[in-house]
Structure formats: C-alpha cells, structure tokens
Tab-separated table of N, CA and C in Angstrom:
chain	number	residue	atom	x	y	z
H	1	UNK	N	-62.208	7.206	-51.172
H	1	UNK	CA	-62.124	8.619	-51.517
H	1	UNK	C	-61.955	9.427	-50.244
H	2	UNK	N	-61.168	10.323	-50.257
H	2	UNK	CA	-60.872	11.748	-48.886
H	2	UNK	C	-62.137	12.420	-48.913
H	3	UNK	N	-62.129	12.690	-47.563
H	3	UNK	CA	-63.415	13.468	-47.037
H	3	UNK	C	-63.302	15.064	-48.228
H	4	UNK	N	-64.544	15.538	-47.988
H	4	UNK	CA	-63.903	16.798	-49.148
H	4	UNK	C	-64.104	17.581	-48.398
H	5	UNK	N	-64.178	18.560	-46.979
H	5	UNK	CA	-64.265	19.094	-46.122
H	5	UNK	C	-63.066	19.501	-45.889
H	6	UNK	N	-63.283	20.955	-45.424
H	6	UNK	CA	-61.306	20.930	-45.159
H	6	UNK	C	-61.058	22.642	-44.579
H	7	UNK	N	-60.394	22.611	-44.314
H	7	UNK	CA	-59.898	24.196	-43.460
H	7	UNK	C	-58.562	24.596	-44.382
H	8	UNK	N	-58.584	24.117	-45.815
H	8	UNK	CA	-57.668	24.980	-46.172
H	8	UNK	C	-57.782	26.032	-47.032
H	9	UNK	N	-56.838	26.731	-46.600
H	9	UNK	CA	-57.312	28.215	-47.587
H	9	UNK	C	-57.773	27.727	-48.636
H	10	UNK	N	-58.501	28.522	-49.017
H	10	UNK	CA	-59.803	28.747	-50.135
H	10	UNK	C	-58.592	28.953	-51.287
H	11	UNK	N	-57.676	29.982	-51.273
H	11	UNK	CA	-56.631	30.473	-52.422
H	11	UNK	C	-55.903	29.466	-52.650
H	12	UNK	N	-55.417	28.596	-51.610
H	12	UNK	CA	-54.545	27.360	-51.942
H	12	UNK	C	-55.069	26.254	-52.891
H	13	UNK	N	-56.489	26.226	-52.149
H	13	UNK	CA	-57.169	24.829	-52.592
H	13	UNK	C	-57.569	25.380	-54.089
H	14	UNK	N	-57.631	26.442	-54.478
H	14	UNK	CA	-58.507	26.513	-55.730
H	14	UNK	C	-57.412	26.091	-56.897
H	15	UNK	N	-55.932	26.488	-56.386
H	15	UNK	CA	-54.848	25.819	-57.103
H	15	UNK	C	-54.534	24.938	-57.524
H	16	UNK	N	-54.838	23.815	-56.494
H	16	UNK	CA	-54.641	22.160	-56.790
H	16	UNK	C	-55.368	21.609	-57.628
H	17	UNK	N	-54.496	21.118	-58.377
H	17	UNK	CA	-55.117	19.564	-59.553
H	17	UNK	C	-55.098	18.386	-58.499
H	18	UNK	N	-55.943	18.213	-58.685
H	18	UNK	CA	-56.127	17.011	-57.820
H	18	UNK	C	-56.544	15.613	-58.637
H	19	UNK	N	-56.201	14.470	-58.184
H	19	UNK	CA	-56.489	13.408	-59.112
H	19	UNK	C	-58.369	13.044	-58.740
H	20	UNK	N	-58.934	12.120	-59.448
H	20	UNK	CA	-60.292	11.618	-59.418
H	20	UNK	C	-60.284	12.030	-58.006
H	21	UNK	N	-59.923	10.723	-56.625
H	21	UNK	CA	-60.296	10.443	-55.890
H	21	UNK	C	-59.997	11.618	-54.814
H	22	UNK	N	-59.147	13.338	-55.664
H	22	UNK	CA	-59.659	14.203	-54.381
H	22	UNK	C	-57.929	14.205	-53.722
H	23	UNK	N	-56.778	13.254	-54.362
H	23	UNK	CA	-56.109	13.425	-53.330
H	23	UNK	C	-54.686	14.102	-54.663
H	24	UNK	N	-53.625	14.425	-54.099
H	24	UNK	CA	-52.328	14.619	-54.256
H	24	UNK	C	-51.115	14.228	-53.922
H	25	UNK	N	-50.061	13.763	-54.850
H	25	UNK	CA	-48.589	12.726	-54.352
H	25	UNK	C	-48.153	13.962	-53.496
H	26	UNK	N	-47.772	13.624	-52.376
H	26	UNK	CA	-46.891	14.642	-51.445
H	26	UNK	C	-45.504	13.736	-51.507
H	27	UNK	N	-43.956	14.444	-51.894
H	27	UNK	CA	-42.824	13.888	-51.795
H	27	UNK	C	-42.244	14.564	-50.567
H	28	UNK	N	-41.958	13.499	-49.491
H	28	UNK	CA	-41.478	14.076	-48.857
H	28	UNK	C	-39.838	13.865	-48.999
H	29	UNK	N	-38.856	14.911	-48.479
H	29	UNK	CA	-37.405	14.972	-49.178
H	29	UNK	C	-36.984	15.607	-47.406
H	30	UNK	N	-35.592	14.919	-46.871
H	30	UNK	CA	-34.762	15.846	-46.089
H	30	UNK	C	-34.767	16.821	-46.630
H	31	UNK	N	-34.226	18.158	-46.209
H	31	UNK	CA	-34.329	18.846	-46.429
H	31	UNK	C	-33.108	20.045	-46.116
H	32	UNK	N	-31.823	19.577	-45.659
H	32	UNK	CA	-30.873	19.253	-45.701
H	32	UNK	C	-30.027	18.814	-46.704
H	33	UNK	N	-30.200	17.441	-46.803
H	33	UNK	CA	-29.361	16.755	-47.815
H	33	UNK	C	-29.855	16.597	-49.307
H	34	UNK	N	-30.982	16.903	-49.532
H	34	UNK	CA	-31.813	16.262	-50.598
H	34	UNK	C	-32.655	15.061	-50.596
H	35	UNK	N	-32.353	14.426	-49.598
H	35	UNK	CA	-32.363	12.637	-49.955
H	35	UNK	C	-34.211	12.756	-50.159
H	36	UNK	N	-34.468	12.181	-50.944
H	36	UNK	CA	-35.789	11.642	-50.932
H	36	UNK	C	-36.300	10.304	-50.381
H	37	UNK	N	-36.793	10.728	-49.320
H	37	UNK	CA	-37.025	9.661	-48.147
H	37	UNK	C	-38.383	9.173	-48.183
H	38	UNK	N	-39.929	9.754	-48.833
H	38	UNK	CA	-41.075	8.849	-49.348
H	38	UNK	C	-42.091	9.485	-50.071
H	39	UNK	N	-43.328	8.850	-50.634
H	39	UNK	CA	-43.723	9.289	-51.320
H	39	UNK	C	-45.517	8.733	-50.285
H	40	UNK	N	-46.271	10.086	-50.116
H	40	UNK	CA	-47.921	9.833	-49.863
H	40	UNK	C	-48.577	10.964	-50.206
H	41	UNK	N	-49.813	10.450	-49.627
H	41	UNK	CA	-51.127	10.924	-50.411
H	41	UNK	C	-51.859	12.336	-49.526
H	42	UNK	N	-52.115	13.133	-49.823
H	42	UNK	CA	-52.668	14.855	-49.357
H	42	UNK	C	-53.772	14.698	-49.932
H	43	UNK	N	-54.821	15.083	-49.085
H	43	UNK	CA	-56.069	15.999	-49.205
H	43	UNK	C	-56.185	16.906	-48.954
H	44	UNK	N	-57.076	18.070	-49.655
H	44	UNK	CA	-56.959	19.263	-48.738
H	44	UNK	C	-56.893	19.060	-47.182
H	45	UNK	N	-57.172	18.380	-46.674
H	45	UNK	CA	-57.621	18.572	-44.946
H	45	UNK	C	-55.975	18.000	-44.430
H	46	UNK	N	-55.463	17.105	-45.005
H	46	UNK	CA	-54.234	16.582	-44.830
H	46	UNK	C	-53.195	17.654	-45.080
H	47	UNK	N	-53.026	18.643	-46.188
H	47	UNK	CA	-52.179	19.735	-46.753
H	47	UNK	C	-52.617	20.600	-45.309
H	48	UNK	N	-53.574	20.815	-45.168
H	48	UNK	CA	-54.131	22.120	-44.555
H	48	UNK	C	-53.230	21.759	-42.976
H	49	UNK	N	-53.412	20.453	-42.334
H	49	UNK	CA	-53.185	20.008	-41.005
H	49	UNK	C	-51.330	20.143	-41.324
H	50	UNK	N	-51.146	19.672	-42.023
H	50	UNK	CA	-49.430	19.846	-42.199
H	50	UNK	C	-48.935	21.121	-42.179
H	51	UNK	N	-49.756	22.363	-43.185
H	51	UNK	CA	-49.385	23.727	-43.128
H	51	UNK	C	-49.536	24.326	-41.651
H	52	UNK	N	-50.699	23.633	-40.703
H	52	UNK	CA	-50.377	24.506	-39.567
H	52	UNK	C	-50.157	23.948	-38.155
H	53	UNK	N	-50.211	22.429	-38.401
H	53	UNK	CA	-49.072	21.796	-37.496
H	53	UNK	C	-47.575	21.874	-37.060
H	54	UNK	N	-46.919	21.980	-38.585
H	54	UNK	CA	-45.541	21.695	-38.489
H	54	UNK	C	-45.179	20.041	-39.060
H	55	UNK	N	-46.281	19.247	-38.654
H	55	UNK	CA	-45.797	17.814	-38.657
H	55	UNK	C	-46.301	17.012	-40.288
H	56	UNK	N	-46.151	16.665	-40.639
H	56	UNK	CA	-46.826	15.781	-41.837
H	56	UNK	C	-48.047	14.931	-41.735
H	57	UNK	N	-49.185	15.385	-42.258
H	57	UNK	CA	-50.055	14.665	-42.104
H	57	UNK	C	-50.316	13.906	-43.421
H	58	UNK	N	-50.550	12.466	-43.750
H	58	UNK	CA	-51.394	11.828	-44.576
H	58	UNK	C	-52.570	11.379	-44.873
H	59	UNK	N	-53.116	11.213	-46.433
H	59	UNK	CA	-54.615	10.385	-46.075
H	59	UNK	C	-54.083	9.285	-46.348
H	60	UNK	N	-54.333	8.259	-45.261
H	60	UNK	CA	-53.989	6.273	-45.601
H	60	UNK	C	-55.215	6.196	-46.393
H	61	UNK	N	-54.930	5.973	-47.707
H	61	UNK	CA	-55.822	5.488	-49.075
H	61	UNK	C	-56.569	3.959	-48.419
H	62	UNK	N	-55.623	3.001	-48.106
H	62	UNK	CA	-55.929	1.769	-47.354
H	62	UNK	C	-56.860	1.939	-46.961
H	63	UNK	N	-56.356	2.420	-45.360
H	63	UNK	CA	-57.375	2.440	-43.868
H	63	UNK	C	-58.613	3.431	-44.100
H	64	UNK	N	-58.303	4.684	-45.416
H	64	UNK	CA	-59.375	5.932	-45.439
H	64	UNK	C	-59.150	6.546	-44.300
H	65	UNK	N	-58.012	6.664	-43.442
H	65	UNK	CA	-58.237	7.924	-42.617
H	65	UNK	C	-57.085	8.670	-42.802
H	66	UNK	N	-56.627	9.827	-42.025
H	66	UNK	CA	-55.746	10.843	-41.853
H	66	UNK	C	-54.404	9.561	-40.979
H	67	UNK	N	-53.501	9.532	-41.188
H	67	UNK	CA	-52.140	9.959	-40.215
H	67	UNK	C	-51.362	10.901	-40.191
H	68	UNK	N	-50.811	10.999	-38.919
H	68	UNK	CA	-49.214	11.892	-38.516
H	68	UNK	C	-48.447	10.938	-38.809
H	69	UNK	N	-47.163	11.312	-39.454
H	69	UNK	CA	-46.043	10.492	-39.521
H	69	UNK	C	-45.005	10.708	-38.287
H	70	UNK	N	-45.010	9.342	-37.583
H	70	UNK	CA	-44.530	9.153	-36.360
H	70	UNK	C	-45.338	9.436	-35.405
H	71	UNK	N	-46.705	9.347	-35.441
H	71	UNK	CA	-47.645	9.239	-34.070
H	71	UNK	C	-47.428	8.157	-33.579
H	72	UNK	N	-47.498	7.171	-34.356
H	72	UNK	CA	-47.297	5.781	-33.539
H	72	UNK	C	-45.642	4.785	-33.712
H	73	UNK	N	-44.971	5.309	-34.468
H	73	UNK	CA	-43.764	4.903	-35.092
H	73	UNK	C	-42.554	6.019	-34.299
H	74	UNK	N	-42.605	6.728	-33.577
H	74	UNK	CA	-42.001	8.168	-33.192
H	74	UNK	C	-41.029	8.581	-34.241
H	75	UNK	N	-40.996	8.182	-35.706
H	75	UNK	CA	-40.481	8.368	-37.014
H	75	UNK	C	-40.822	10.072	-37.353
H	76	UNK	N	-40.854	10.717	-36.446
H	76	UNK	CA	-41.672	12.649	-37.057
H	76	UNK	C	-40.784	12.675	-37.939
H	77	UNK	N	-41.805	13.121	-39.179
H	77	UNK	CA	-41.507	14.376	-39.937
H	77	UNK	C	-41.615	16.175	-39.584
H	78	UNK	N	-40.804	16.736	-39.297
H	78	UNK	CA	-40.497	17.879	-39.121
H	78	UNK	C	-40.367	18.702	-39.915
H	79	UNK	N	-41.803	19.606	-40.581
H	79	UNK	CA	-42.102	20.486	-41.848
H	79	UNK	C	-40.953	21.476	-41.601
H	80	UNK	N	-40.152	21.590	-43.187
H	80	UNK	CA	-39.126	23.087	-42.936
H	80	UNK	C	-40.003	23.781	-43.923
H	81	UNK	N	-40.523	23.051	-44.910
H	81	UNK	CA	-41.153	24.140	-45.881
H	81	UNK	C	-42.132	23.261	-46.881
H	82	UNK	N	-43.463	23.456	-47.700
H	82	UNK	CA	-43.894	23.330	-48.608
H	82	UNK	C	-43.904	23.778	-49.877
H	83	UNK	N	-44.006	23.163	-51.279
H	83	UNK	CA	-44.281	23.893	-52.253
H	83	UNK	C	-44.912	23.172	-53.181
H	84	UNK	N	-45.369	23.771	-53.862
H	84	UNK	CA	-46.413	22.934	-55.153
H	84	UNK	C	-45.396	22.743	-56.336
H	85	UNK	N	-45.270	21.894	-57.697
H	85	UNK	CA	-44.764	21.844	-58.575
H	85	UNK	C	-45.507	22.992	-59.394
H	86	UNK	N	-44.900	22.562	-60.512
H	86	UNK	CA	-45.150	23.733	-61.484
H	86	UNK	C	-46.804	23.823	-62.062
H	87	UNK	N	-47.059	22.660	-62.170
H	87	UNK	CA	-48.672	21.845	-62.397
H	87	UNK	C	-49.478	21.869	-61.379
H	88	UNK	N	-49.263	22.110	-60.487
H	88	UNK	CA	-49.886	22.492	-58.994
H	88	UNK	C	-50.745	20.918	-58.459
H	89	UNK	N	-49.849	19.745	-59.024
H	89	UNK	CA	-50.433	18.811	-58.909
H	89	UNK	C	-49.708	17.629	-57.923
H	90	UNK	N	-48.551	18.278	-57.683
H	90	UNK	CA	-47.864	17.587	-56.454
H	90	UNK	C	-47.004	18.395	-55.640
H	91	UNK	N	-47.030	18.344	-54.480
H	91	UNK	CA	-46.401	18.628	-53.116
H	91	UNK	C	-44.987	18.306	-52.986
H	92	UNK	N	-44.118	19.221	-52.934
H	92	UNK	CA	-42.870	18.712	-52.333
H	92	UNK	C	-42.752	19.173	-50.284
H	93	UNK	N	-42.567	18.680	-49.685
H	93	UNK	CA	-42.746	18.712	-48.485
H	93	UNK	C	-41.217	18.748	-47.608
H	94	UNK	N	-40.441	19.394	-47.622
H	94	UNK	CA	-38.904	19.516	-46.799
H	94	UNK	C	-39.477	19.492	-45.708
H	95	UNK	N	-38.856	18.023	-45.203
H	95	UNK	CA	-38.576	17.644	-43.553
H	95	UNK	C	-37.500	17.249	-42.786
H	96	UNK	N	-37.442	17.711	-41.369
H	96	UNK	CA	-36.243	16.945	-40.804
H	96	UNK	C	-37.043	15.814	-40.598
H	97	UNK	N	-36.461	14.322	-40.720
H	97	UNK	CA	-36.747	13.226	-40.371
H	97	UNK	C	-35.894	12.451	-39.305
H	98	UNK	N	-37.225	11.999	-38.455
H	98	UNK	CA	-36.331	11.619	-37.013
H	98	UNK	C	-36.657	10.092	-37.066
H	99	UNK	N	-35.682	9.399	-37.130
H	99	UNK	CA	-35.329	7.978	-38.023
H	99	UNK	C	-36.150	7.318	-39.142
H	100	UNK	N	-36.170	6.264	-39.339
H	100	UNK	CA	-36.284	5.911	-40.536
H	100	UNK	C	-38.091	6.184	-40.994
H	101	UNK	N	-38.131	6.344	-42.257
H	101	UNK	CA	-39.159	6.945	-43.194
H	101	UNK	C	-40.357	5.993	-43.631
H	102	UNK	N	-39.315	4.789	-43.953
H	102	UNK	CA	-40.784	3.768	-44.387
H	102	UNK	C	-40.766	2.989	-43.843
H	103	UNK	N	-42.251	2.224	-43.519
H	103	UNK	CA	-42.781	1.377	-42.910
H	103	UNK	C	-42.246	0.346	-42.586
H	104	UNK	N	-41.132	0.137	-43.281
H	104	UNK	CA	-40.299	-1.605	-43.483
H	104	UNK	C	-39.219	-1.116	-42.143
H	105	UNK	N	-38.755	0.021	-42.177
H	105	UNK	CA	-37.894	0.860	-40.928
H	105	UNK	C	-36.671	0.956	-41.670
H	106	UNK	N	-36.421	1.293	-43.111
H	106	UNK	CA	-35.044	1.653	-43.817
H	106	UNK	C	-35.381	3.283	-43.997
H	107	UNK	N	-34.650	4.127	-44.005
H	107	UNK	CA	-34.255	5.477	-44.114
H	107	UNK	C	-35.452	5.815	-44.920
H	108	UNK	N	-35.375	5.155	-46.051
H	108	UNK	CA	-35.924	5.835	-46.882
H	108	UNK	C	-36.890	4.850	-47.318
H	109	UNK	N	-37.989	5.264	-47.882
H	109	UNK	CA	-38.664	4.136	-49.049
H	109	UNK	C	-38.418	3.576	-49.963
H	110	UNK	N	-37.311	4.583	-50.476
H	110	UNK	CA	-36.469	4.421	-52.150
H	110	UNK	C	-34.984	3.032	-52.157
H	111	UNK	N	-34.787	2.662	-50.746
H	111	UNK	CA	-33.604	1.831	-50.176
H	111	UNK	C	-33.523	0.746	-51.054
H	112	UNK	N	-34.185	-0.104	-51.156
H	112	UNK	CA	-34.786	-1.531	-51.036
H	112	UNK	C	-34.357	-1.647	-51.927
H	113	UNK	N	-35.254	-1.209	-53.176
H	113	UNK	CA	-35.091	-1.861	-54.605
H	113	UNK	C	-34.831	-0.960	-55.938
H	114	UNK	N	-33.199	-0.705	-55.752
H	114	UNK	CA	-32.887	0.022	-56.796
H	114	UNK	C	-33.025	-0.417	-58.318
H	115	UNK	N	-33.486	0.179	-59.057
H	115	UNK	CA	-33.387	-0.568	-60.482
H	115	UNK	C	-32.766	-0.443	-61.487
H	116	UNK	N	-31.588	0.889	-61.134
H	116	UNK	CA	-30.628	1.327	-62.088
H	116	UNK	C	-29.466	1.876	-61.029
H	117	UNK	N	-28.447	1.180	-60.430
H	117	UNK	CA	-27.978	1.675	-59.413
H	117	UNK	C	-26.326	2.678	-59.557
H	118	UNK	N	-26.271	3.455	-59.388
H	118	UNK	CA	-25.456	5.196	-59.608
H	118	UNK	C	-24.461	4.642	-58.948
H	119	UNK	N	-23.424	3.572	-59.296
H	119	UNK	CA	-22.137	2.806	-58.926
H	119	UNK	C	-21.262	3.098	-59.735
H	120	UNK	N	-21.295	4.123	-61.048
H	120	UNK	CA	-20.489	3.582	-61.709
H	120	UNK	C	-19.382	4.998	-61.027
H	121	UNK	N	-19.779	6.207	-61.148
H	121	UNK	CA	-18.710	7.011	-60.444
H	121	UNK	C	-19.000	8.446	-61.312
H	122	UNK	N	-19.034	8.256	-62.586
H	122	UNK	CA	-18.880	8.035	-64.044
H	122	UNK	C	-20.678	9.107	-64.132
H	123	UNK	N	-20.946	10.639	-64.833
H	123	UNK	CA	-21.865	10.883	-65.246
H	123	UNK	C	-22.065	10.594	-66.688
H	124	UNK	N	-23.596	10.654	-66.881
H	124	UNK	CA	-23.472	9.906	-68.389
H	124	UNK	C	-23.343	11.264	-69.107
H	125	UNK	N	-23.090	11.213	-70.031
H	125	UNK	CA	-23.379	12.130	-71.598
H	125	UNK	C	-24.794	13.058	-71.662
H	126	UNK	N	-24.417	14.209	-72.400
H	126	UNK	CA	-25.819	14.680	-71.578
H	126	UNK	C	-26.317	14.443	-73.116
H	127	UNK	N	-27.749	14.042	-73.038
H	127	UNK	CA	-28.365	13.498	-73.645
H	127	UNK	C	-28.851	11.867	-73.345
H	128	UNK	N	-28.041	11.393	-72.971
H	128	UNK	CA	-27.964	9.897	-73.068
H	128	UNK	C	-27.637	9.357	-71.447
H	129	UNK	N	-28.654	8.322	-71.215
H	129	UNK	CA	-28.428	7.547	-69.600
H	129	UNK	C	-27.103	6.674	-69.677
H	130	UNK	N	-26.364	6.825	-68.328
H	130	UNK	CA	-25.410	6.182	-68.564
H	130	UNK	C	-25.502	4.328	-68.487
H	131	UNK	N	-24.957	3.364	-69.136
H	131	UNK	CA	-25.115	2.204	-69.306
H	131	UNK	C	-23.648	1.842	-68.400
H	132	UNK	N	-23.861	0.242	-68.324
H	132	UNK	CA	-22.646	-0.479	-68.090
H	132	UNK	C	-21.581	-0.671	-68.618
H	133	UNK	N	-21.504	-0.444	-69.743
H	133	UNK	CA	-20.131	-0.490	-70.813
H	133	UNK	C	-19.821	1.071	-71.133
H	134	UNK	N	-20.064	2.170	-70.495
H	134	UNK	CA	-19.642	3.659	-70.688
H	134	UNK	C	-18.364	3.730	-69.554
C-alpha cells in the first residue's frame, strides 16, 4: 500500500477515486503524436511530485517506493500537461519522452504483444470491429 501522506492540494486530492490500495492508473501518452507509450501507478505524493517537478513520478507497487522515470534509465519523461478522466479515477499524463518507455527498452510498453493488429488499412463499420475477411 502507498504512504498516505502527501503535499497535494487538498482540492485535487479530494477529487480522486482512488482504488483500495490508495493508488491511481497514470497513462502516460507523447504528447505530440498521441502514441501511448505506458501505463503506472500515482499516489497522491507521486501526482503531487509530478505536478511540481515537471518529471513523472511513480509508486513501484513491487519495490513500495516512489520512482522518476529515467533517474536511473536516462529514459525522462517530460510533463507537457496533466488531466483526470471524467471519473476522476485515472490520470492522463502528456510527455515528451526521451527514448524508450518500457523497461524491456522498446518505445513503448504497448510494442511487444499486439492482439488485434491495425494492418488491414481498411476502418471497420461503425458499430462493428473490423475482422479479417472485411
């Protein structure tokens, strides 16, 4: 569980849905292109350090502590802007990203293992996902 201590505004924090353990999905996205480059975990103290750093901070659920992304990887995320969803229950986070995003060292987190892959050229029908025989 995240420490529950925290320096973030009082008005912000009273907003957040937060799950059991205290924390929130932060997506981080270029911010530029769109690309959605990964997906981690915010505590207030983590939201709060990102709003007045500039840099992205996480809570490692794993290890239980705080990281910067690219303290030790020189991978920075470079905050252009924050915002809450509509549910006030996840973070979208626009960053410049200075090389690759996830841990494995591909761009993005999302690289690896596509499971429906956007080859065909072809949008589907609106209503309906597009298949292989459309």
């Amino acid at each position: 569980m995240a420490p529950m201590t925290s320096s973030l505004d009082p008005e912000i924090a009273a907003r957040l849905k937060r799950s059991a353990d205290g924390l929130l999905p932060a997506i981080a996205q270029q911010y530029d292109t769109g690309e959605v480059l990964m997906l981690g975990w915010m505590d207030d103290e983590a939201l709060h350090r990102t709003l007045t750093t500039g840099r992205c901070t996480y809570w490692s659920r794993s290890r239980q502590e705080y990281w910067v992304k690219g303290d030790t990887s020189g991978h920075v995320q470079w905050v252009r802007s924050v915002a809450l969803d509509c549910d006030a229950d996840t973070v979208l986070v626009k960053v410049d990203q200075v090389g690759a995003a996830c841990h494995t060292g591909a761009r993005t987190c999302f690289d690896e293992d596509v499971l429906f892959p956007d080859d065909s050229g072809a949008s589907a029908p609106q209503g309906r996902p597009a298949t292989a025989d459309q």
